[in-house]
CSV table of C-alpha atoms in Angstrom, one decimal:
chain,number,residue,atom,x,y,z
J,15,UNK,CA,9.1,131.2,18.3
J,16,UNK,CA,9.4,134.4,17.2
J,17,UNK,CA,6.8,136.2,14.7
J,18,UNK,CA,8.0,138.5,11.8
J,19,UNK,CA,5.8,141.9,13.0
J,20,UNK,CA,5.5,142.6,9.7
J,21,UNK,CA,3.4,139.9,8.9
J,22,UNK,CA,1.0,140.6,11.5
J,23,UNK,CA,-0.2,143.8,10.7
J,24,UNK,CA,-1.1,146.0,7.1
J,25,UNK,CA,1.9,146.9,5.0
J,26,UNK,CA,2.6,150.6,6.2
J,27,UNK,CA,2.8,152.6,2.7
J,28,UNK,CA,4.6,156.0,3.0
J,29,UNK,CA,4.3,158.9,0.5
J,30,UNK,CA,7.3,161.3,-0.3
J,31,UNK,CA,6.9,163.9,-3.1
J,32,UNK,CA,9.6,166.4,-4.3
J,33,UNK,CA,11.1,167.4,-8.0
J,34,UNK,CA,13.4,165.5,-8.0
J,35,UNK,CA,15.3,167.2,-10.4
J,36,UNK,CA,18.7,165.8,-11.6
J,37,UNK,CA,18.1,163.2,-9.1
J,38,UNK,CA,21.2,162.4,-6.8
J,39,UNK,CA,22.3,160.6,-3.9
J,40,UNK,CA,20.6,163.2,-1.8
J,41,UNK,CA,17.5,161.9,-3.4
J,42,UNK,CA,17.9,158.7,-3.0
J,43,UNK,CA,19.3,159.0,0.4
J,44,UNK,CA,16.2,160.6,1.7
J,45,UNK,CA,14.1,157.8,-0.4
J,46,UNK,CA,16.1,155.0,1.4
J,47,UNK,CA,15.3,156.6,5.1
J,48,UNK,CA,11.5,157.2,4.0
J,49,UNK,CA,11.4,153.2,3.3
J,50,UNK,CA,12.8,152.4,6.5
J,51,UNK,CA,9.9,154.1,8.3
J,52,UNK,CA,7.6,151.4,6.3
J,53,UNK,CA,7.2,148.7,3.5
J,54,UNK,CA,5.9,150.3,0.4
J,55,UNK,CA,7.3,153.4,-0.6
J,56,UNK,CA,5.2,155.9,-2.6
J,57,UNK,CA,7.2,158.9,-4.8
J,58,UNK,CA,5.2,161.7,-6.2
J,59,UNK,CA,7.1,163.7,-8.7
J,60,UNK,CA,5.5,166.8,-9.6
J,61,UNK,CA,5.2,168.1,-13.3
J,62,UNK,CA,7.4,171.0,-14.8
J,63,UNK,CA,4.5,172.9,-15.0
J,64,UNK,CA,4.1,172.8,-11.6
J,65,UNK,CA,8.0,173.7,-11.0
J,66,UNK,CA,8.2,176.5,-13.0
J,67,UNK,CA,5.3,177.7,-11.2
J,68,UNK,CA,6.9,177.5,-7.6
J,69,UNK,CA,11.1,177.3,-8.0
J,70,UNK,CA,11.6,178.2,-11.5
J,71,UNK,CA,12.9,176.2,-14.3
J,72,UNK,CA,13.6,172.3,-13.7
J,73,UNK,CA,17.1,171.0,-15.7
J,74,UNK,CA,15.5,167.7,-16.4
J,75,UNK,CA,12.2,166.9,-18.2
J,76,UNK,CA,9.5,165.2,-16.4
J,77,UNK,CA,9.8,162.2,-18.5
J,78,UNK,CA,13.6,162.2,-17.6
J,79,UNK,CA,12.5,162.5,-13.6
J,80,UNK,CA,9.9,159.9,-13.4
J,81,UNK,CA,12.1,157.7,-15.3
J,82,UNK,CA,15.7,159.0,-12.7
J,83,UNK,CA,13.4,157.9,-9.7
J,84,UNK,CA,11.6,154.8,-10.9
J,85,UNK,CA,15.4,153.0,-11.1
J,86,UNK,CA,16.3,153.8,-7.3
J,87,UNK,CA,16.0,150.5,-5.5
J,88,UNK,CA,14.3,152.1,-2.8
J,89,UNK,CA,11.3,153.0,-4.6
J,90,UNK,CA,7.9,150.9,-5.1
J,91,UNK,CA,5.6,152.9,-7.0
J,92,UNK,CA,5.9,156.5,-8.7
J,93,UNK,CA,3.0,158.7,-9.2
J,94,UNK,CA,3.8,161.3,-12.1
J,95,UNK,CA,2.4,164.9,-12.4
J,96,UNK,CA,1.7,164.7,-8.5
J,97,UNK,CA,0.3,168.4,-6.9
J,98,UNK,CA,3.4,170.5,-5.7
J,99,UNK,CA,1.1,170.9,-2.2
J,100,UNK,CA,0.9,167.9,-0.5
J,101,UNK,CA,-2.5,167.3,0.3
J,102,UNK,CA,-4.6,164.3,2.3
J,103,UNK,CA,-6.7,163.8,-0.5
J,104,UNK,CA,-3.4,162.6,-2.4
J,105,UNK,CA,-2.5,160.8,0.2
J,106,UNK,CA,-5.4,159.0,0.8
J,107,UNK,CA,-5.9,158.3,-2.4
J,108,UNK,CA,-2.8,156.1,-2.3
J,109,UNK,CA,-3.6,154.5,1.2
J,110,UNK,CA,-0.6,156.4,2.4
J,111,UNK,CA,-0.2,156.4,6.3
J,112,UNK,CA,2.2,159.1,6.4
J,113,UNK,CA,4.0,161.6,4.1
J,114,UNK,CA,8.2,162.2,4.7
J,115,UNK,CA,10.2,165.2,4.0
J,116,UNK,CA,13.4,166.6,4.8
J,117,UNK,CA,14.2,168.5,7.7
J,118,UNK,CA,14.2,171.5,5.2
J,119,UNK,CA,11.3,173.5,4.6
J,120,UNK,CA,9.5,173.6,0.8
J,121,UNK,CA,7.2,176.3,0.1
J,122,UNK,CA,4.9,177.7,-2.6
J,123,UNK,CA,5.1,180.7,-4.6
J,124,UNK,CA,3.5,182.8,-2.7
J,125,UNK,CA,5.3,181.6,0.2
J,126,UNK,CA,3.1,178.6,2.2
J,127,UNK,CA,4.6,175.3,3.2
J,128,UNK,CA,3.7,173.0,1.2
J,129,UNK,CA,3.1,170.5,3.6
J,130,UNK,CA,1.1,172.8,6.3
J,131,UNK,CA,-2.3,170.1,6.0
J,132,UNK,CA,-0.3,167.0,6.8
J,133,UNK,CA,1.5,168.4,9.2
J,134,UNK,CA,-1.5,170.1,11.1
J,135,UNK,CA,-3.4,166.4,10.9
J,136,UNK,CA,-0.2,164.5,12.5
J,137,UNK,CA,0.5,162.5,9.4
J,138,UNK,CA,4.2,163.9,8.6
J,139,UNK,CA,7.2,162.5,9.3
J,140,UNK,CA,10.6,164.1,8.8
J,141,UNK,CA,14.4,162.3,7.8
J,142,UNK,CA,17.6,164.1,7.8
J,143,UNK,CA,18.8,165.6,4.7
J,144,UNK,CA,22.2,164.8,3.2
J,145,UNK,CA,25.0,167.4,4.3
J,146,UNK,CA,26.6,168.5,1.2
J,147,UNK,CA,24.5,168.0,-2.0
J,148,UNK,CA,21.5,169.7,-3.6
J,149,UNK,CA,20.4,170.2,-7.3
J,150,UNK,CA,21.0,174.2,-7.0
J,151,UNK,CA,24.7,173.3,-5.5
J,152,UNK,CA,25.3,171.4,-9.0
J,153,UNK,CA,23.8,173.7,-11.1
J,154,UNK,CA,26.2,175.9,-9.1
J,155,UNK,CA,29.0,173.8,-9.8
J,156,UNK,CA,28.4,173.4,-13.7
J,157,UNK,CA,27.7,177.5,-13.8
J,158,UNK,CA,31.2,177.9,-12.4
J,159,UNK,CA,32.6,175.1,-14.7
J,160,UNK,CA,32.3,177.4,-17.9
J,161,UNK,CA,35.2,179.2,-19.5
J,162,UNK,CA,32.9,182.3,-19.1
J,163,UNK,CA,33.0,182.0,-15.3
J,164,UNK,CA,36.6,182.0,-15.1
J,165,UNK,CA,38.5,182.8,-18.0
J,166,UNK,CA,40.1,186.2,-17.4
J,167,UNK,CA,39.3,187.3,-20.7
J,168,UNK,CA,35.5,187.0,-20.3
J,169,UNK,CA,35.2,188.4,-17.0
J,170,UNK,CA,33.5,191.2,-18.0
J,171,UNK,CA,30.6,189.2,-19.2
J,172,UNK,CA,30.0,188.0,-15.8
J,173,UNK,CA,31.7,190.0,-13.1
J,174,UNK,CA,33.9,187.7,-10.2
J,175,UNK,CA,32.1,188.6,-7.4
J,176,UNK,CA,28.8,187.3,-9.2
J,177,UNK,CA,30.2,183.8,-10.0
J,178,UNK,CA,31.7,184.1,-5.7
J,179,UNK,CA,28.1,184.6,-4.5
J,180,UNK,CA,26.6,182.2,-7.0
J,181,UNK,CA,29.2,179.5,-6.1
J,182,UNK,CA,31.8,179.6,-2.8
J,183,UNK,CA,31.6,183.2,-1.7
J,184,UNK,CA,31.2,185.0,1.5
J,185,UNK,CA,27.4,185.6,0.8
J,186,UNK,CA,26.3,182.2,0.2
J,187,UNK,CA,25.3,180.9,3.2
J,188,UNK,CA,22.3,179.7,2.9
J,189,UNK,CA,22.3,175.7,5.1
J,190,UNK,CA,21.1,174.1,1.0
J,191,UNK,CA,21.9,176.5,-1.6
J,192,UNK,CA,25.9,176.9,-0.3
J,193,UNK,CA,28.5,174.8,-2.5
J,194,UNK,CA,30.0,172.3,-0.2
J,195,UNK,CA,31.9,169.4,0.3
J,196,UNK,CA,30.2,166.3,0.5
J,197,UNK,CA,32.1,163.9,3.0
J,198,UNK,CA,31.7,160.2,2.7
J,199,UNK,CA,31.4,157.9,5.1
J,200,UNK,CA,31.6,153.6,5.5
J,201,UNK,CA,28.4,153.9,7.1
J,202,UNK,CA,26.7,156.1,4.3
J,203,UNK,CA,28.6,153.5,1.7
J,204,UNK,CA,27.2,150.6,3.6
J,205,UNK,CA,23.6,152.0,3.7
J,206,UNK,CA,23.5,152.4,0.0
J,207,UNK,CA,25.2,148.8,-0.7
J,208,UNK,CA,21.9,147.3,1.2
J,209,UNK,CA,20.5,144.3,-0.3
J,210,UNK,CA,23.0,144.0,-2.3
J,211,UNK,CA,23.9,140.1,-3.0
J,212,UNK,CA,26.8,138.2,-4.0
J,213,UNK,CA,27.2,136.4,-7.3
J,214,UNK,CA,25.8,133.2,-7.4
J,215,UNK,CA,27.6,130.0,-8.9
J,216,UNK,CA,27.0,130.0,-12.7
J,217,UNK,CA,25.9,133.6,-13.0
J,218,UNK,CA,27.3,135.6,-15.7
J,219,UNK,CA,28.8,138.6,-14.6
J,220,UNK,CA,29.0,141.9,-16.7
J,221,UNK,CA,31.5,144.9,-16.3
J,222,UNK,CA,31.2,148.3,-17.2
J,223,UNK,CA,33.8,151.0,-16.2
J,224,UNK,CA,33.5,155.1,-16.4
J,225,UNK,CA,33.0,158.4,-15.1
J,226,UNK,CA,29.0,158.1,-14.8
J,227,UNK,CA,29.1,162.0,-13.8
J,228,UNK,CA,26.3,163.9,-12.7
J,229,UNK,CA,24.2,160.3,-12.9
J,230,UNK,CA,21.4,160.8,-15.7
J,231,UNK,CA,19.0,158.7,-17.8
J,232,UNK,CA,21.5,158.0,-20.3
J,233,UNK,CA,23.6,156.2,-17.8
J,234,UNK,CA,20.5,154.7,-16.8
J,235,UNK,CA,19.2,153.5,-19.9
J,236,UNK,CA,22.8,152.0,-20.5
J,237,UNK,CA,22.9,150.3,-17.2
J,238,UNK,CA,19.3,148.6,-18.0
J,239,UNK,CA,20.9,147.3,-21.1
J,240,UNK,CA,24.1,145.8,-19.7
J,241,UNK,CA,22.0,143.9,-17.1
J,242,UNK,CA,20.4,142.3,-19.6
J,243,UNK,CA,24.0,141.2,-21.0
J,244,UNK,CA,24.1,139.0,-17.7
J,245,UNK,CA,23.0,138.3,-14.2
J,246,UNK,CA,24.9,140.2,-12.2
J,247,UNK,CA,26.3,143.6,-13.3
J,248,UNK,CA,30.1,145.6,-11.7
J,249,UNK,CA,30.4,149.0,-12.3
J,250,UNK,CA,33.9,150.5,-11.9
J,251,UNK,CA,34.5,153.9,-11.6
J,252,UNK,CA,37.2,155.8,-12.6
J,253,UNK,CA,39.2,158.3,-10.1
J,254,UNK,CA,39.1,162.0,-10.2
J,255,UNK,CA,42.5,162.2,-11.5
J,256,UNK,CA,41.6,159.7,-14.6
J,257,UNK,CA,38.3,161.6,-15.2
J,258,UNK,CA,39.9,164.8,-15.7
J,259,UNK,CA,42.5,163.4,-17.9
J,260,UNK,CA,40.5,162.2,-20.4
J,261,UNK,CA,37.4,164.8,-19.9
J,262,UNK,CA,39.5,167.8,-19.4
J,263,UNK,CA,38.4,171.2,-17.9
J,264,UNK,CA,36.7,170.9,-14.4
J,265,UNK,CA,35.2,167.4,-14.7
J,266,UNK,CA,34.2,165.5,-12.9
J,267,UNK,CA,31.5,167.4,-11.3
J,268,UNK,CA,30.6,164.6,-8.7
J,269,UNK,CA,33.8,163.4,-7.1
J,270,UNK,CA,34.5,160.1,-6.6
J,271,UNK,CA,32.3,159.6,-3.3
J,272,UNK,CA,29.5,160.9,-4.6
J,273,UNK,CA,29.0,159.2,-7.9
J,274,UNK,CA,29.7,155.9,-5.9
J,275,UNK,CA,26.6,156.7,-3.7
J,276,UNK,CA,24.9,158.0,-7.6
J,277,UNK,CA,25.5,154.5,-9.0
J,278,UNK,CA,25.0,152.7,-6.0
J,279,UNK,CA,21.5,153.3,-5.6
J,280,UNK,CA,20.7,152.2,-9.3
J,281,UNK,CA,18.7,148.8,-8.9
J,282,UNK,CA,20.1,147.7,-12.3
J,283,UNK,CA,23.7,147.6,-10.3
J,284,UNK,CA,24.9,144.9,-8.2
J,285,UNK,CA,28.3,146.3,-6.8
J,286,UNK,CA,30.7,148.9,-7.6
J,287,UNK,CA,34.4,149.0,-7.9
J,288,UNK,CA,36.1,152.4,-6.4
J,289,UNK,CA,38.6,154.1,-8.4
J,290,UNK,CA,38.4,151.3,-11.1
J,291,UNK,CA,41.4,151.3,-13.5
J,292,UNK,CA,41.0,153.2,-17.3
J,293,UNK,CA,42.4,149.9,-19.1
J,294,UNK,CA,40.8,146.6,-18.4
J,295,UNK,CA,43.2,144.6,-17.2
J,296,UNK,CA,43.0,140.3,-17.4
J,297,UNK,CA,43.9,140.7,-13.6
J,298,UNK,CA,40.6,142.7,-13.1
J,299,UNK,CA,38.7,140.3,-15.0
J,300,UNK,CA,40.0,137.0,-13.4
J,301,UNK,CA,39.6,138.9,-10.0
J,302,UNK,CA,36.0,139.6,-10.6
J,303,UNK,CA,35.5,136.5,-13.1
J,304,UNK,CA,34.3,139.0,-15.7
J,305,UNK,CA,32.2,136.9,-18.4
J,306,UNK,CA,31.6,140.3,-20.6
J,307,UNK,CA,33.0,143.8,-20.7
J,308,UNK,CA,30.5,145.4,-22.2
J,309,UNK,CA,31.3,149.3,-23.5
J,310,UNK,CA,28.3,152.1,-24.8
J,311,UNK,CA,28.6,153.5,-28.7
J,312,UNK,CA,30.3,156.3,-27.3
J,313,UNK,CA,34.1,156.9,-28.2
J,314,UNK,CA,36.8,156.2,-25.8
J,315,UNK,CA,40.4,158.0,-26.2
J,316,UNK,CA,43.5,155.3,-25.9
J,317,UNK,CA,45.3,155.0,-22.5
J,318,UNK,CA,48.3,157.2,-21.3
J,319,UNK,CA,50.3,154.4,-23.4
J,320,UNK,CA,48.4,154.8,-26.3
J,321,UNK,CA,47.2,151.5,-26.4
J,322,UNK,CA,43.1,150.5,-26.4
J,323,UNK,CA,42.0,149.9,-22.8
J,324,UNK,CA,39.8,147.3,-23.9
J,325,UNK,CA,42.5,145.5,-25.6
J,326,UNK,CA,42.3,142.8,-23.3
J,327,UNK,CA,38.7,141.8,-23.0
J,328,UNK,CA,38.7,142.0,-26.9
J,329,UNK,CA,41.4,139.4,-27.4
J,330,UNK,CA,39.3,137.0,-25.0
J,331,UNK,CA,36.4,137.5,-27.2
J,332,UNK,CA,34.7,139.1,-24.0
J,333,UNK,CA,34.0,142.6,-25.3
J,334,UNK,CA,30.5,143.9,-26.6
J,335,UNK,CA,29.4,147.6,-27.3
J,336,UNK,CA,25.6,147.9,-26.7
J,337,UNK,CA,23.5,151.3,-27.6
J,338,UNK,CA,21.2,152.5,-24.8
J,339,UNK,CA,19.1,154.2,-27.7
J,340,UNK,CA,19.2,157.3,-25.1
J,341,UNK,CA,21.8,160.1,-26.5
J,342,UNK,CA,21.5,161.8,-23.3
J,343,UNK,CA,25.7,162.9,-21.6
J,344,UNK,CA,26.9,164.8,-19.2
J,345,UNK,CA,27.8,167.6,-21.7
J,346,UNK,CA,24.4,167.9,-22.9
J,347,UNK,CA,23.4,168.8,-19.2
J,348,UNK,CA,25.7,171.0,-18.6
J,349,UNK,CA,25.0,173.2,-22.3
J,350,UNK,CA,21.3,173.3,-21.4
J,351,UNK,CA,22.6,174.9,-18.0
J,352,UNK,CA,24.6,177.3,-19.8
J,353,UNK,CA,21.9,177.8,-21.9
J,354,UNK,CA,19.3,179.2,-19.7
J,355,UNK,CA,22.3,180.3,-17.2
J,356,UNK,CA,20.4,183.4,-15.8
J,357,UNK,CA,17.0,181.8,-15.5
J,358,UNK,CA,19.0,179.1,-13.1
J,359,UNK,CA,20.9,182.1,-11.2
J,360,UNK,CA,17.1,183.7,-10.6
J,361,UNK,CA,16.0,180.5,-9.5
J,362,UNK,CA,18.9,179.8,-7.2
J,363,UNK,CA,18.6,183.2,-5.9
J,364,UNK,CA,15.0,183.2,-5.1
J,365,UNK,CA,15.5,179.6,-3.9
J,366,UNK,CA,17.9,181.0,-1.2
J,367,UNK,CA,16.0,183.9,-0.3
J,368,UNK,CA,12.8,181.5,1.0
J,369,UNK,CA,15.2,178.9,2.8
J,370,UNK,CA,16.7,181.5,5.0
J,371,UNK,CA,13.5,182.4,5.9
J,372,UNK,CA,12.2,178.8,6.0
J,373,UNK,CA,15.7,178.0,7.8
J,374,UNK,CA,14.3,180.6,10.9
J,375,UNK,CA,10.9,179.3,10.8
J,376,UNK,CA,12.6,175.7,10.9
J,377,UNK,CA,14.9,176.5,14.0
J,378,UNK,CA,11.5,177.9,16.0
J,379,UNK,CA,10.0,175.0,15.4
J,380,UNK,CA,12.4,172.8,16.5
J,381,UNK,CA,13.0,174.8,19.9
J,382,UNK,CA,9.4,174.4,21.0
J,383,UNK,CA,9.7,170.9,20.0
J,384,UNK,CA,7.1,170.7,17.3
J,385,UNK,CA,9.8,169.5,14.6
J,386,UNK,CA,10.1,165.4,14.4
J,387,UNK,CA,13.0,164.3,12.9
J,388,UNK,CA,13.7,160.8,12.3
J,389,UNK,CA,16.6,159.2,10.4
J,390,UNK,CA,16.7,155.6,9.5
């Protein structure tokens, strides 16, 4: 009979480091192809000390990263405040075998790869980064979402051709800084759904429903909260179309695809309904056998028939609001963007500037075939 290799040999522990900051799918993407290449999976998160240092500015706190990480089900162990050059003393220190990156280059301030000693000792792997997401794309996206970026009658406080370059212009070209179009796949949908389980008789099932834009602690916080309401937890997600109607302006940042992949990887969720209806309907809840619809303290606007979507659920005596304690949105996010808008466009300038550069080096390294990329 066949033996389980695993069993026969040490756990292979694998170390991956990175900001991290507003963590998204392209984060957790990369986290689920490090595990692949092993059993435990290591994530050092470095501090914003150590950001600010190298990149610039981080949009999320520390406290708000290692927390963002700790929830992706891909992820064993975190190590906070972790040295923004990868080292294999670090390494060592948590018995790691090997350290994975992306297939993009990270450097220092003063222009070094970061992860030049692993590298040069053969204990570095690489996995393929996600096409069409990266935190200085959404930081784009949000910069380009305020009435000062494209309301005619502020243009002077930020000239068109500044927002062009910053967002979708000509000039942006670098292969991660670029705005782009994320494109989904079954495949990419199936990956993230991965260990994902069916309800078991006699388990009580809890549904949420929203927009869960640009995925952040307050979602997550919420999430952790609703689980506890049951056993096994449904999130549905609104469409684009519904977002916008009741956000207004640009939202939602993250279209459909992508905050599917967002909530997906959440270990508090067990499955997700795309393009999920605004009113809870008894149809929706006899199809999913819905014990609880549980809602956050945050208000909700009436449907387009001015009626309460939740007026279902609340006539079954199946509706419960719960308060995450966490007063983090997607607005807050975007204002503290706005806020320190010119310190971002530095950043995402100077950001650019070393992955060209790194993007050459990269393409050198790959044509003499000292560049291993693996995807799982």
């Amino acid at each position: 009979m066949a033996t389980d290799d695993r069993r026969d040999r040490r756990p292979v522990r694998v170390w991956v480091d990175g900001c991290f900051d507003m963590a998204h799918f392209g984060h957790a993407n990369a986290l689920r192809q490090a595990k692949k290449m092993g059993d435990y999976l290591v994530v050092g998160i470095h501090s914003d000390e150590e950001i600010t240092k190298h990149k610039g500015p981080p949009v999320m706190t520390e406290q708000e990263r290692y927390k963002m990480v700790g929830a992706i089900k891909w992820v064993d162990e975190v190590v906070e405040g972790s040295p923004y050059v990868t080292t294999l003393e670090t390494m060592d220190k948590y018995n790691c075998d090997f350290c994975v990156h992306g297939d993009d280059i990270t450097m220092t301030a003063d222009g070094q790869d970061t992860y030049a000693e692993v590298k040069n000792c053969g204990r570095y792997k690489e996995c393929r980064r996600t096409a069409g997401i990266s935190t200085t794309d959404m930081v784009g996206r949000m910069l380009l979402l305020t009435k000062t970026h494209h309301d005619r009658e502020h243009e002077a406080h930020l000239p068109r051709k500044q927002v062009e370059e910053l967002g979708t212009g000509h000039e942006a070209r670098s292969p991660w800084t670029g705005v782009s179009q994320f494109l989904p796949t079954t495949q990419k949908i199936a990956q993230f759904s991965e260990g994902g389980t069916s309800p078991q008789p006699g388990d009580r099932i809890v549904y949420v429903s929203g927009a869960f834009d640009l995925f952040h602690v307050g979602h997550l916080d919420f999430l952790q909260r609703a689980r506890q309401e049951g056993d096994y937890l449904i999130v549905g997600l609104h469409t684009d179309p519904v977002v916008n109607w009741y956000k207004g302006s640009n939202h939602p940042i993250m279209n459909i695809h992508e905050r599917t992949l967002c909530v997906l990887a959440c270990r508090y969720v067990s499955e997700v309904v795309i393009g999920a209806p605004y009113t809870v309907t008894k149809e929706l809840m006899d199809h999913f056998n819905v014990d609880v619809v549980i809602h956050g303290r945050t208000p909700y606007p009436p449907d387009q028939e001015g009626r309460d979507p939740y007026r279902v659920p609340k006539d079954l005596e199946k509706f419960k609001r719960i308060d995450s304690d966490n007063d983090m949105t997607t607005s807050k996010i975007i204002k503290r963007i706005i806020s320190n808008r010119l310190n971002f466009e530095a950043r995402n300038k100077a950001k650019e500037e070393k992955e060209i550069r790194a993007f050459e080096n990269l393409q050198k390294q790959m044509a003499s075939g000292e560049c291993f990329v693996e995807e799982a």
